[in-house]
Amino acid sequence: MKMYLFIALILMTMSAKIQGQAKMKIENYSLGEKEVVIFPFGMDQKITVGKIDDAGNLTMDWSKFDISAVKNTDMHLGDYSAAFDYYCDENVIEKGIEGGAKTVKSGYIYLWNETRWVGILIPASSVEVKDRILDEGGKHAVVGSYLNWIYASEETQYYATCKEKKFFYGGTQVETAKIFKLDLKKGWNTILFQIDKVVSVKDAADTPVITQISTIESYPDDIIWFLKKL
C-alpha cells in the first residue's frame, strides 16, 4: 500500500510539472493567432518553433527542426564563445569539455504575421530582466533569470568558469564570472541564464558579475513570457 501511494505521488508530481510547463501565456494578448519563429541562420531562413492562439496561449516544439533543410549552416555554426556571448583568456578559464559540438543561438523569438514579424517574445523572471535584454547598455542589470535556446551539432558536455575583466568609462574595472554547466543534446537545447550577483558601476548601468548558465529540461516556475510589439 505504501509503495502504491509512493508511486502515485511521483506520477502526480510529474503530471503537475508537465502541466505547469505547458502553461505558457502572454497576458493581455491582442495580436491574434500567429506563428512563433526564429532566424538563427539568416533573415532569409525562417524557422517555425511554435504558435500562439487568440487568447495568448503559447505552444512551442523545438524537436521538429531539421537542419538538413537549412542552407549555408557552416556560416552560422561556431564555437561556444559566439553562441553564449563570452570572451575570456585561456589563462583565466577552468574548463572541461567532452564532445565537439558546433553551436548557434536562436536569437530573438518573433511572432510572425505571414510576411513580417509583429512582436518579440522574451522569457524572463521580471520586467527589469526583460528590459535589460532589450537594452543591455542602457538598463540596469538585476538579479534574476531568463531563457535562450542553443542548437548543438552533437552531444557535448561543457563545464567552465570563465572570468573576464570589463572596463567602463572613467576607468572603472569589474571582473565578471560566467559559470557554465551544459549537457547539450544534438538539436535545440533550452538554456537558463541565472544572474546571481550584480554590482553598481559609476556613470554606467549596473552590471552582472556572476551568471550561471545551464541546460534545463522544463521551464522554471518564475519565468514570465513578455511581448514587445513592433
PDB file of N, CA, C and O in Angstrom, residues 144-216:
ATOM      1  N   GLY A 144      18.212  37.786 -11.311  1.00  0.00           N
ATOM      2  CA  GLY A 144      17.053  37.149 -11.927  1.00  0.00           C
ATOM      3  C   GLY A 144      17.505  36.170 -12.991  1.00  0.00           C
ATOM      4  O   GLY A 144      18.682  35.790 -13.045  1.00  0.00           O
ATOM      5  N   SER A 145      16.584  35.771 -13.857  1.00  0.00           N
ATOM      6  CA  SER A 145      16.914  34.755 -14.854  1.00  0.00           C
ATOM      7  C   SER A 145      16.161  34.985 -16.156  1.00  0.00           C
ATOM      8  O   SER A 145      15.170  35.707 -16.200  1.00  0.00           O
ATOM      9  N   TYR A 146      16.655  34.329 -17.198  1.00  0.00           N
ATOM     10  CA  TYR A 146      15.980  34.359 -18.494  1.00  0.00           C
ATOM     11  C   TYR A 146      16.375  33.116 -19.276  1.00  0.00           C
ATOM     12  O   TYR A 146      17.312  32.395 -18.907  1.00  0.00           O
ATOM     13  N   LEU A 147      15.644  32.864 -20.368  1.00  0.00           N
ATOM     14  CA  LEU A 147      15.888  31.675 -21.178  1.00  0.00           C
ATOM     15  C   LEU A 147      16.397  32.056 -22.558  1.00  0.00           C
ATOM     16  O   LEU A 147      16.092  33.122 -23.079  1.00  0.00           O
ATOM     17  N   ASN A 148      17.154  31.142 -23.126  1.00  0.00           N
ATOM     18  CA  ASN A 148      17.547  31.229 -24.521  1.00  0.00           C
ATOM     19  C   ASN A 148      17.659  29.811 -25.049  1.00  0.00           C
ATOM     20  O   ASN A 148      17.603  28.851 -24.264  1.00  0.00           O
ATOM     21  N   TRP A 149      17.819  29.674 -26.359  1.00  0.00           N
ATOM     22  CA  TRP A 149      17.932  28.344 -26.958  1.00  0.00           C
ATOM     23  C   TRP A 149      19.196  28.280 -27.790  1.00  0.00           C
ATOM     24  O   TRP A 149      19.536  29.208 -28.515  1.00  0.00           O
ATOM     25  N   ILE A 150      19.896  27.138 -27.664  1.00  0.00           N
ATOM     26  CA  ILE A 150      21.146  26.918 -28.381  1.00  0.00           C
ATOM     27  C   ILE A 150      21.033  25.618 -29.174  1.00  0.00           C
ATOM     28  O   ILE A 150      20.643  24.582 -28.631  1.00  0.00           O
ATOM     29  N   TYR A 151      21.388  25.691 -30.459  1.00  0.00           N
ATOM     30  CA  TYR A 151      21.448  24.468 -31.267  1.00  0.00           C
ATOM     31  C   TYR A 151      22.854  23.892 -31.166  1.00  0.00           C
ATOM     32  O   TYR A 151      23.851  24.616 -31.275  1.00  0.00           O
ATOM     33  N   ALA A 152      22.958  22.566 -30.967  1.00  0.00           N
ATOM     34  CA  ALA A 152      24.245  21.878 -30.921  1.00  0.00           C
ATOM     35  C   ALA A 152      24.271  20.800 -32.002  1.00  0.00           C
ATOM     36  O   ALA A 152      23.292  20.072 -32.189  1.00  0.00           O
ATOM     37  N   SER A 153      25.389  20.694 -32.701  1.00  0.00           N
ATOM     38  CA  SER A 153      25.504  19.740 -33.802  1.00  0.00           C
ATOM     39  C   SER A 153      25.699  18.311 -33.317  1.00  0.00           C
ATOM     40  O   SER A 153      25.506  17.366 -34.086  1.00  0.00           O
ATOM     41  N   GLU A 154      26.091  18.142 -32.042  1.00  0.00           N
ATOM     42  CA  GLU A 154      26.258  16.809 -31.470  1.00  0.00           C
ATOM     43  C   GLU A 154      26.211  16.916 -29.946  1.00  0.00           C
ATOM     44  O   GLU A 154      26.257  18.013 -29.385  1.00  0.00           O
ATOM     45  N   GLU A 155      26.079  15.780 -29.291  1.00  0.00           N
ATOM     46  CA  GLU A 155      26.060  15.778 -27.823  1.00  0.00           C
ATOM     47  C   GLU A 155      27.407  16.249 -27.293  1.00  0.00           C
ATOM     48  O   GLU A 155      28.458  15.798 -27.742  1.00  0.00           O
ATOM     49  N   THR A 156      27.357  17.156 -26.341  1.00  0.00           N
ATOM     50  CA  THR A 156      28.583  17.700 -25.755  1.00  0.00           C
ATOM     51  C   THR A 156      28.318  18.148 -24.325  1.00  0.00           C
ATOM     52  O   THR A 156      27.290  18.756 -24.043  1.00  0.00           O
ATOM     53  N   GLN A 157      29.233  17.820 -23.442  1.00  0.00           N
ATOM     54  CA  GLN A 157      29.190  18.343 -22.078  1.00  0.00           C
ATOM     55  C   GLN A 157      30.236  19.443 -21.963  1.00  0.00           C
ATOM     56  O   GLN A 157      31.376  19.273 -22.400  1.00  0.00           O
ATOM     57  N   TYR A 158      29.829  20.544 -21.368  1.00  0.00           N
ATOM     58  CA  TYR A 158      30.732  21.691 -21.269  1.00  0.00           C
ATOM     59  C   TYR A 158      30.601  22.298 -19.885  1.00  0.00           C
ATOM     60  O   TYR A 158      29.547  22.799 -19.508  1.00  0.00           O
ATOM     61  N   TYR A 159      31.674  22.232 -19.117  1.00  0.00           N
ATOM     62  CA  TYR A 159      31.707  22.791 -17.766  1.00  0.00           C
ATOM     63  C   TYR A 159      32.875  23.764 -17.702  1.00  0.00           C
ATOM     64  O   TYR A 159      34.016  23.399 -17.991  1.00  0.00           O
ATOM     65  N   ALA A 160      32.586  24.991 -17.353  1.00  0.00           N
ATOM     66  CA  ALA A 160      33.647  26.000 -17.371  1.00  0.00           C
ATOM     67  C   ALA A 160      33.315  27.144 -16.444  1.00  0.00           C
ATOM     68  O   ALA A 160      32.151  27.449 -16.187  1.00  0.00           O
ATOM     69  N   THR A 161      34.368  27.780 -15.932  1.00  0.00           N
ATOM     70  CA  THR A 161      34.233  29.050 -15.232  1.00  0.00           C
ATOM     71  C   THR A 161      35.071  30.058 -16.002  1.00  0.00           C
ATOM     72  O   THR A 161      36.294  29.936 -16.079  1.00  0.00           O
ATOM     73  N   CYS A 162      34.388  30.998 -16.605  1.00  0.00           N
ATOM     74  CA  CYS A 162      35.057  31.971 -17.458  1.00  0.00           C
ATOM     75  C   CYS A 162      35.069  33.323 -16.756  1.00  0.00           C
ATOM     76  O   CYS A 162      34.015  33.871 -16.429  1.00  0.00           O
ATOM     77  N   LYS A 163      36.258  33.862 -16.546  1.00  0.00           N
ATOM     78  CA  LYS A 163      36.399  35.169 -15.914  1.00  0.00           C
ATOM     79  C   LYS A 163      36.868  36.187 -16.949  1.00  0.00           C
ATOM     80  O   LYS A 163      37.713  35.889 -17.789  1.00  0.00           O
ATOM     81  N   GLU A 164      36.294  37.360 -16.855  1.00  0.00           N
ATOM     82  CA  GLU A 164      36.613  38.403 -17.829  1.00  0.00           C
ATOM     83  C   GLU A 164      36.633  39.758 -17.130  1.00  0.00           C
ATOM     84  O   GLU A 164      35.759  40.054 -16.314  1.00  0.00           O
ATOM     85  N   LYS A 165      37.612  40.569 -17.444  1.00  0.00           N
ATOM     86  CA  LYS A 165      37.679  41.925 -16.897  1.00  0.00           C
ATOM     87  C   LYS A 165      37.010  42.889 -17.867  1.00  0.00           C
ATOM     88  O   LYS A 165      37.352  42.931 -19.044  1.00  0.00           O
ATOM     89  N   LYS A 166      36.050  43.659 -17.354  1.00  0.00           N
ATOM     90  CA  LYS A 166      35.361  44.636 -18.173  1.00  0.00           C
ATOM     91  C   LYS A 166      35.745  46.036 -17.722  1.00  0.00           C
ATOM     92  O   LYS A 166      35.838  46.306 -16.521  1.00  0.00           O
ATOM     93  N   PHE A 167      35.953  46.911 -18.681  1.00  0.00           N
ATOM     94  CA  PHE A 167      36.372  48.273 -18.394  1.00  0.00           C
ATOM     95  C   PHE A 167      35.257  49.235 -18.781  1.00  0.00           C
ATOM     96  O   PHE A 167      34.652  49.109 -19.849  1.00  0.00           O
ATOM     97  N   PHE A 168      34.989  50.194 -17.913  1.00  0.00           N
ATOM     98  CA  PHE A 168      33.916  51.149 -18.126  1.00  0.00           C
ATOM     99  C   PHE A 168      34.481  52.565 -18.211  1.00  0.00           C
ATOM    100  O   PHE A 168      35.620  52.824 -17.823  1.00  0.00           O
ATOM    101  N   TYR A 169      33.633  53.465 -18.682  1.00  0.00           N
ATOM    102  CA  TYR A 169      34.013  54.867 -18.798  1.00  0.00           C
ATOM    103  C   TYR A 169      34.450  55.405 -17.436  1.00  0.00           C
ATOM    104  O   TYR A 169      33.811  55.149 -16.417  1.00  0.00           O
ATOM    105  N   GLY A 170      35.549  56.138 -17.419  1.00  0.00           N
ATOM    106  CA  GLY A 170      36.062  56.684 -16.170  1.00  0.00           C
ATOM    107  C   GLY A 170      37.096  55.807 -15.506  1.00  0.00           C
ATOM    108  O   GLY A 170      37.585  56.121 -14.421  1.00  0.00           O
ATOM    109  N   GLY A 171      37.415  54.667 -16.135  1.00  0.00           N
ATOM    110  CA  GLY A 171      38.461  53.802 -15.597  1.00  0.00           C
ATOM    111  C   GLY A 171      37.988  52.712 -14.667  1.00  0.00           C
ATOM    112  O   GLY A 171      38.811  51.963 -14.122  1.00  0.00           O
ATOM    113  N   THR A 172      36.688  52.605 -14.439  1.00  0.00           N
ATOM    114  CA  THR A 172      36.172  51.548 -13.570  1.00  0.00           C
ATOM    115  C   THR A 172      36.416  50.186 -14.203  1.00  0.00           C
ATOM    116  O   THR A 172      36.172  49.975 -15.390  1.00  0.00           O
ATOM    117  N   GLN A 173      36.901  49.244 -13.379  1.00  0.00           N
ATOM    118  CA  GLN A 173      37.184  47.891 -13.846  1.00  0.00           C
ATOM    119  C   GLN A 173      36.403  46.889 -12.997  1.00  0.00           C
ATOM    120  O   GLN A 173      36.402  46.962 -11.770  1.00  0.00           O
ATOM    121  N   VAL A 174      35.732  45.958 -13.643  1.00  0.00           N
ATOM    122  CA  VAL A 174      34.928  44.951 -12.946  1.00  0.00           C
ATOM    123  C   VAL A 174      35.280  43.577 -13.490  1.00  0.00           C
ATOM    124  O   VAL A 174      35.367  43.385 -14.710  1.00  0.00           O
ATOM    125  N   GLU A 175      35.503  42.625 -12.591  1.00  0.00           N
ATOM    126  CA  GLU A 175      35.742  41.243 -13.019  1.00  0.00           C
ATOM    127  C   GLU A 175      34.429  40.474 -12.974  1.00  0.00           C
ATOM    128  O   GLU A 175      33.752  40.453 -11.953  1.00  0.00           O
ATOM    129  N   THR A 176      34.077  39.850 -14.074  1.00  0.00           N
ATOM    130  CA  THR A 176      32.840  39.083 -14.153  1.00  0.00           C
ATOM    131  C   THR A 176      33.165  37.592 -14.275  1.00  0.00           C
ATOM    132  O   THR A 176      34.252  37.211 -14.719  1.00  0.00           O
ATOM    133  N   ALA A 177      32.216  36.771 -13.879  1.00  0.00           N
ATOM    134  CA  ALA A 177      32.378  35.317 -13.983  1.00  0.00           C
ATOM    135  C   ALA A 177      31.112  34.709 -14.559  1.00  0.00           C
ATOM    136  O   ALA A 177      30.009  35.006 -14.105  1.00  0.00           O
ATOM    137  N   LYS A 178      31.292  33.876 -15.572  1.00  0.00           N
ATOM    138  CA  LYS A 178      30.198  33.086 -16.119  1.00  0.00           C
ATOM    139  C   LYS A 178      30.509  31.614 -15.859  1.00  0.00           C
ATOM    140  O   LYS A 178      31.582  31.128 -16.241  1.00  0.00           O
ATOM    141  N   ILE A 179      29.574  30.942 -15.209  1.00  0.00           N
ATOM    142  CA  ILE A 179      29.772  29.553 -14.793  1.00  0.00           C
ATOM    143  C   ILE A 179      28.883  28.672 -15.665  1.00  0.00           C
ATOM    144  O   ILE A 179      27.650  28.745 -15.590  1.00  0.00           O
ATOM    145  N   PHE A 180      29.499  27.845 -16.496  1.00  0.00           N
ATOM    146  CA  PHE A 180      28.760  27.011 -17.444  1.00  0.00           C
ATOM    147  C   PHE A 180      28.609  25.586 -16.910  1.00  0.00           C
ATOM    148  O   PHE A 180      29.586  24.961 -16.502  1.00  0.00           O
ATOM    149  N   LYS A 181      27.398  25.080 -16.969  1.00  0.00           N
ATOM    150  CA  LYS A 181      27.105  23.688 -16.633  1.00  0.00           C
ATOM    151  C   LYS A 181      26.161  23.161 -17.706  1.00  0.00           C
ATOM    152  O   LYS A 181      24.945  23.136 -17.536  1.00  0.00           O
ATOM    153  N   LEU A 182      26.740  22.744 -18.827  1.00  0.00           N
ATOM    154  CA  LEU A 182      25.953  22.418 -20.005  1.00  0.00           C
ATOM    155  C   LEU A 182      26.044  20.943 -20.359  1.00  0.00           C
ATOM    156  O   LEU A 182      27.136  20.379 -20.455  1.00  0.00           O
ATOM    157  N   ASP A 183      24.894  20.341 -20.547  1.00  0.00           N
ATOM    158  CA  ASP A 183      24.799  18.972 -21.054  1.00  0.00           C
ATOM    159  C   ASP A 183      23.986  19.061 -22.346  1.00  0.00           C
ATOM    160  O   ASP A 183      22.770  18.864 -22.348  1.00  0.00           O
ATOM    161  N   LEU A 184      24.658  19.404 -23.428  1.00  0.00           N
ATOM    162  CA  LEU A 184      23.993  19.676 -24.694  1.00  0.00           C
ATOM    163  C   LEU A 184      23.645  18.397 -25.435  1.00  0.00           C
ATOM    164  O   LEU A 184      24.475  17.496 -25.569  1.00  0.00           O
ATOM    165  N   LYS A 185      22.412  18.329 -25.915  1.00  0.00           N
ATOM    166  CA  LYS A 185      21.976  17.240 -26.778  1.00  0.00           C
ATOM    167  C   LYS A 185      22.036  17.723 -28.226  1.00  0.00           C
ATOM    168  O   LYS A 185      21.999  18.926 -28.500  1.00  0.00           O
ATOM    169  N   LYS A 186      22.067  16.789 -29.171  1.00  0.00           N
ATOM    170  CA  LYS A 186      22.011  17.188 -30.568  1.00  0.00           C
ATOM    171  C   LYS A 186      20.642  17.792 -30.842  1.00  0.00           C
ATOM    172  O   LYS A 186      19.611  17.204 -30.529  1.00  0.00           O
ATOM    173  N   GLY A 187      20.616  18.993 -31.420  1.00  0.00           N
ATOM    174  CA  GLY A 187      19.370  19.702 -31.638  1.00  0.00           C
ATOM    175  C   GLY A 187      19.298  20.930 -30.748  1.00  0.00           C
ATOM    176  O   GLY A 187      20.316  21.417 -30.242  1.00  0.00           O
ATOM    177  N   TRP A 188      18.094  21.428 -30.548  1.00  0.00           N
ATOM    178  CA  TRP A 188      17.904  22.630 -29.740  1.00  0.00           C
ATOM    179  C   TRP A 188      17.895  22.303 -28.255  1.00  0.00           C
ATOM    180  O   TRP A 188      17.275  21.329 -27.823  1.00  0.00           O
ATOM    181  N   ASN A 189      18.579  23.133 -27.472  1.00  0.00           N
ATOM    182  CA  ASN A 189      18.670  22.973 -26.026  1.00  0.00           C
ATOM    183  C   ASN A 189      18.154  24.231 -25.340  1.00  0.00           C
ATOM    184  O   ASN A 189      18.480  25.347 -25.757  1.00  0.00           O
ATOM    185  N   THR A 190      17.350  24.036 -24.291  1.00  0.00           N
ATOM    186  CA  THR A 190      16.858  25.171 -23.510  1.00  0.00           C
ATOM    187  C   THR A 190      17.914  25.556 -22.484  1.00  0.00           C
ATOM    188  O   THR A 190      18.367  24.708 -21.707  1.00  0.00           O
ATOM    189  N   ILE A 191      18.303  26.822 -22.466  1.00  0.00           N
ATOM    190  CA  ILE A 191      19.385  27.292 -21.609  1.00  0.00           C
ATOM    191  C   ILE A 191      18.842  28.314 -20.614  1.00  0.00           C
ATOM    192  O   ILE A 191      18.180  29.280 -20.999  1.00  0.00           O
ATOM    193  N   LEU A 192      19.158  28.095 -19.340  1.00  0.00           N
ATOM    194  CA  LEU A 192      18.793  29.036 -18.281  1.00  0.00           C
ATOM    195  C   LEU A 192      19.992  29.904 -17.937  1.00  0.00           C
ATOM    196  O   LEU A 192      21.069  29.398 -17.610  1.00  0.00           O
ATOM    197  N   PHE A 193      19.813  31.208 -18.028  1.00  0.00           N
ATOM    198  CA  PHE A 193      20.810  32.175 -17.588  1.00  0.00           C
ATOM    199  C   PHE A 193      20.346  32.721 -16.236  1.00  0.00           C
ATOM    200  O   PHE A 193      19.329  33.406 -16.159  1.00  0.00           O
ATOM    201  N   GLN A 194      21.093  32.410 -15.185  1.00  0.00           N
ATOM    202  CA  GLN A 194      20.742  32.836 -13.835  1.00  0.00           C
ATOM    203  C   GLN A 194      21.745  33.875 -13.348  1.00  0.00           C
ATOM    204  O   GLN A 194      22.912  33.565 -13.102  1.00  0.00           O
ATOM    205  N   ILE A 195      21.295  35.121 -13.236  1.00  0.00           N
ATOM    206  CA  ILE A 195      22.166  36.201 -12.749  1.00  0.00           C
ATOM    207  C   ILE A 195      22.120  36.194 -11.227  1.00  0.00           C
ATOM    208  O   ILE A 195      21.081  36.475 -10.628  1.00  0.00           O
ATOM    209  N   ASP A 196      23.238  35.853 -10.603  1.00  0.00           N
ATOM    210  CA  ASP A 196      23.283  35.697  -9.144  1.00  0.00           C
ATOM    211  C   ASP A 196      23.778  36.934  -8.411  1.00  0.00           C
ATOM    212  O   ASP A 196      23.462  37.129  -7.236  1.00  0.00           O
ATOM    213  N   LYS A 197      24.582  37.760  -9.081  1.00  0.00           N
ATOM    214  CA  LYS A 197      25.140  38.933  -8.398  1.00  0.00           C
ATOM    215  C   LYS A 197      25.324  40.069  -9.391  1.00  0.00           C
ATOM    216  O   LYS A 197      25.768  39.859 -10.524  1.00  0.00           O
ATOM    217  N   VAL A 198      24.987  41.271  -8.936  1.00  0.00           N
ATOM    218  CA  VAL A 198      25.092  42.478  -9.750  1.00  0.00           C
ATOM    219  C   VAL A 198      25.830  43.553  -8.946  1.00  0.00           C
ATOM    220  O   VAL A 198      25.670  43.634  -7.734  1.00  0.00           O
ATOM    221  N   VAL A 199      26.641  44.353  -9.616  1.00  0.00           N
ATOM    222  CA  VAL A 199      27.321  45.450  -8.925  1.00  0.00           C
ATOM    223  C   VAL A 199      26.996  46.769  -9.611  1.00  0.00           C
ATOM    224  O   VAL A 199      26.695  46.813 -10.808  1.00  0.00           O
ATOM    225  N   SER A 200      27.063  47.837  -8.823  1.00  0.00           N
ATOM    226  CA  SER A 200      26.855  49.180  -9.357  1.00  0.00           C
ATOM    227  C   SER A 200      28.152  49.698  -9.953  1.00  0.00           C
ATOM    228  O   SER A 200      29.242  49.461  -9.415  1.00  0.00           O
ATOM    229  N   VAL A 201      28.034  50.400 -11.055  1.00  0.00           N
ATOM    230  CA  VAL A 201      29.185  50.970 -11.748  1.00  0.00           C
ATOM    231  C   VAL A 201      28.949  52.459 -11.914  1.00  0.00           C
ATOM    232  O   VAL A 201      27.895  52.878 -12.390  1.00  0.00           O
ATOM    233  N   LYS A 202      29.925  53.260 -11.531  1.00  0.00           N
ATOM    234  CA  LYS A 202      29.776  54.706 -11.628  1.00  0.00           C
ATOM    235  C   LYS A 202      29.598  55.134 -13.087  1.00  0.00           C
ATOM    236  O   LYS A 202      30.336  54.699 -13.962  1.00  0.00           O
ATOM    237  N   ASP A 203      28.608  55.981 -13.309  1.00  0.00           N
ATOM    238  CA  ASP A 203      28.334  56.540 -14.632  1.00  0.00           C
ATOM    239  C   ASP A 203      28.024  55.479 -15.685  1.00  0.00           C
ATOM    240  O   ASP A 203      28.297  55.663 -16.884  1.00  0.00           O
ATOM    241  N   ALA A 204      27.494  54.329 -15.240  1.00  0.00           N
ATOM    242  CA  ALA A 204      27.114  53.271 -16.177  1.00  0.00           C
ATOM    243  C   ALA A 204      26.002  52.438 -15.552  1.00  0.00           C
ATOM    244  O   ALA A 204      25.715  52.557 -14.356  1.00  0.00           O
ATOM    245  N   ALA A 205      25.364  51.616 -16.358  1.00  0.00           N
ATOM    246  CA  ALA A 205      24.311  50.742 -15.842  1.00  0.00           C
ATOM    247  C   ALA A 205      24.910  49.650 -14.972  1.00  0.00           C
ATOM    248  O   ALA A 205      26.030  49.176 -15.227  1.00  0.00           O
ATOM    249  N   ASP A 206      24.192  49.278 -13.908  1.00  0.00           N
ATOM    250  CA  ASP A 206      24.625  48.155 -13.072  1.00  0.00           C
ATOM    251  C   ASP A 206      24.869  46.932 -13.955  1.00  0.00           C
ATOM    252  O   ASP A 206      24.135  46.682 -14.912  1.00  0.00           O
ATOM    253  N   THR A 207      25.912  46.161 -13.607  1.00  0.00           N
ATOM    254  CA  THR A 207      26.304  45.050 -14.472  1.00  0.00           C
ATOM    255  C   THR A 207      26.352  43.736 -13.708  1.00  0.00           C
ATOM    256  O   THR A 207      26.701  43.706 -12.513  1.00  0.00           O
ATOM    257  N   PRO A 208      26.001  42.612 -14.343  1.00  0.00           N
ATOM    258  CA  PRO A 208      26.096  41.310 -13.665  1.00  0.00           C
ATOM    259  C   PRO A 208      27.546  40.883 -13.525  1.00  0.00           C
ATOM    260  O   PRO A 208      28.337  41.049 -14.458  1.00  0.00           O
ATOM    261  N   VAL A 209      27.902  40.328 -12.366  1.00  0.00           N
ATOM    262  CA  VAL A 209      29.269  39.852 -12.161  1.00  0.00           C
ATOM    263  C   VAL A 209      29.333  38.341 -11.958  1.00  0.00           C
ATOM    264  O   VAL A 209      30.395  37.749 -12.123  1.00  0.00           O
ATOM    265  N   ILE A 210      28.225  37.712 -11.597  1.00  0.00           N
ATOM    266  CA  ILE A 210      28.186  36.253 -11.513  1.00  0.00           C
ATOM    267  C   ILE A 210      26.921  35.769 -12.225  1.00  0.00           C
ATOM    268  O   ILE A 210      25.807  36.115 -11.837  1.00  0.00           O
ATOM    269  N   THR A 211      27.108  34.985 -13.279  1.00  0.00           N
ATOM    270  CA  THR A 211      25.988  34.429 -14.028  1.00  0.00           C
ATOM    271  C   THR A 211      26.211  32.934 -14.214  1.00  0.00           C
ATOM    272  O   THR A 211      27.283  32.509 -14.667  1.00  0.00           O
ATOM    273  N   GLN A 212      25.217  32.133 -13.843  1.00  0.00           N
ATOM    274  CA  GLN A 212      25.277  30.692 -14.067  1.00  0.00           C
ATOM    275  C   GLN A 212      24.461  30.353 -15.307  1.00  0.00           C
ATOM    276  O   GLN A 212      23.340  30.825 -15.482  1.00  0.00           O
ATOM    277  N   ILE A 213      25.031  29.504 -16.157  1.00  0.00           N
ATOM    278  CA  ILE A 213      24.413  29.166 -17.437  1.00  0.00           C
ATOM    279  C   ILE A 213      24.312  27.652 -17.528  1.00  0.00           C
ATOM    280  O   ILE A 213      25.333  26.957 -17.512  1.00  0.00           O
ATOM    281  N   SER A 214      23.093  27.128 -17.619  1.00  0.00           N
ATOM    282  CA  SER A 214      22.915  25.679 -17.562  1.00  0.00           C
ATOM    283  C   SER A 214      21.795  25.214 -18.486  1.00  0.00           C
ATOM    284  O   SER A 214      20.867  25.969 -18.794  1.00  0.00           O
ATOM    285  N   THR A 215      21.886  23.961 -18.920  1.00  0.00           N
ATOM    286  CA  THR A 215      20.805  23.339 -19.681  1.00  0.00           C
ATOM    287  C   THR A 215      19.712  22.907 -18.717  1.00  0.00           C
ATOM    288  O   THR A 215      19.983  22.459 -17.601  1.00  0.00           O
ATOM    289  N   ILE A 216      18.453  23.035 -19.147  1.00  0.00           N
ATOM    290  CA  ILE A 216      17.322  22.623 -18.316  1.00  0.00           C
ATOM    291  C   ILE A 216      16.341  21.826 -19.173  1.00  0.00           C
ATOM    292  O   ILE A 216      16.326  21.936 -20.398  1.00  0.00           O
TER     293      ILE A 216
END
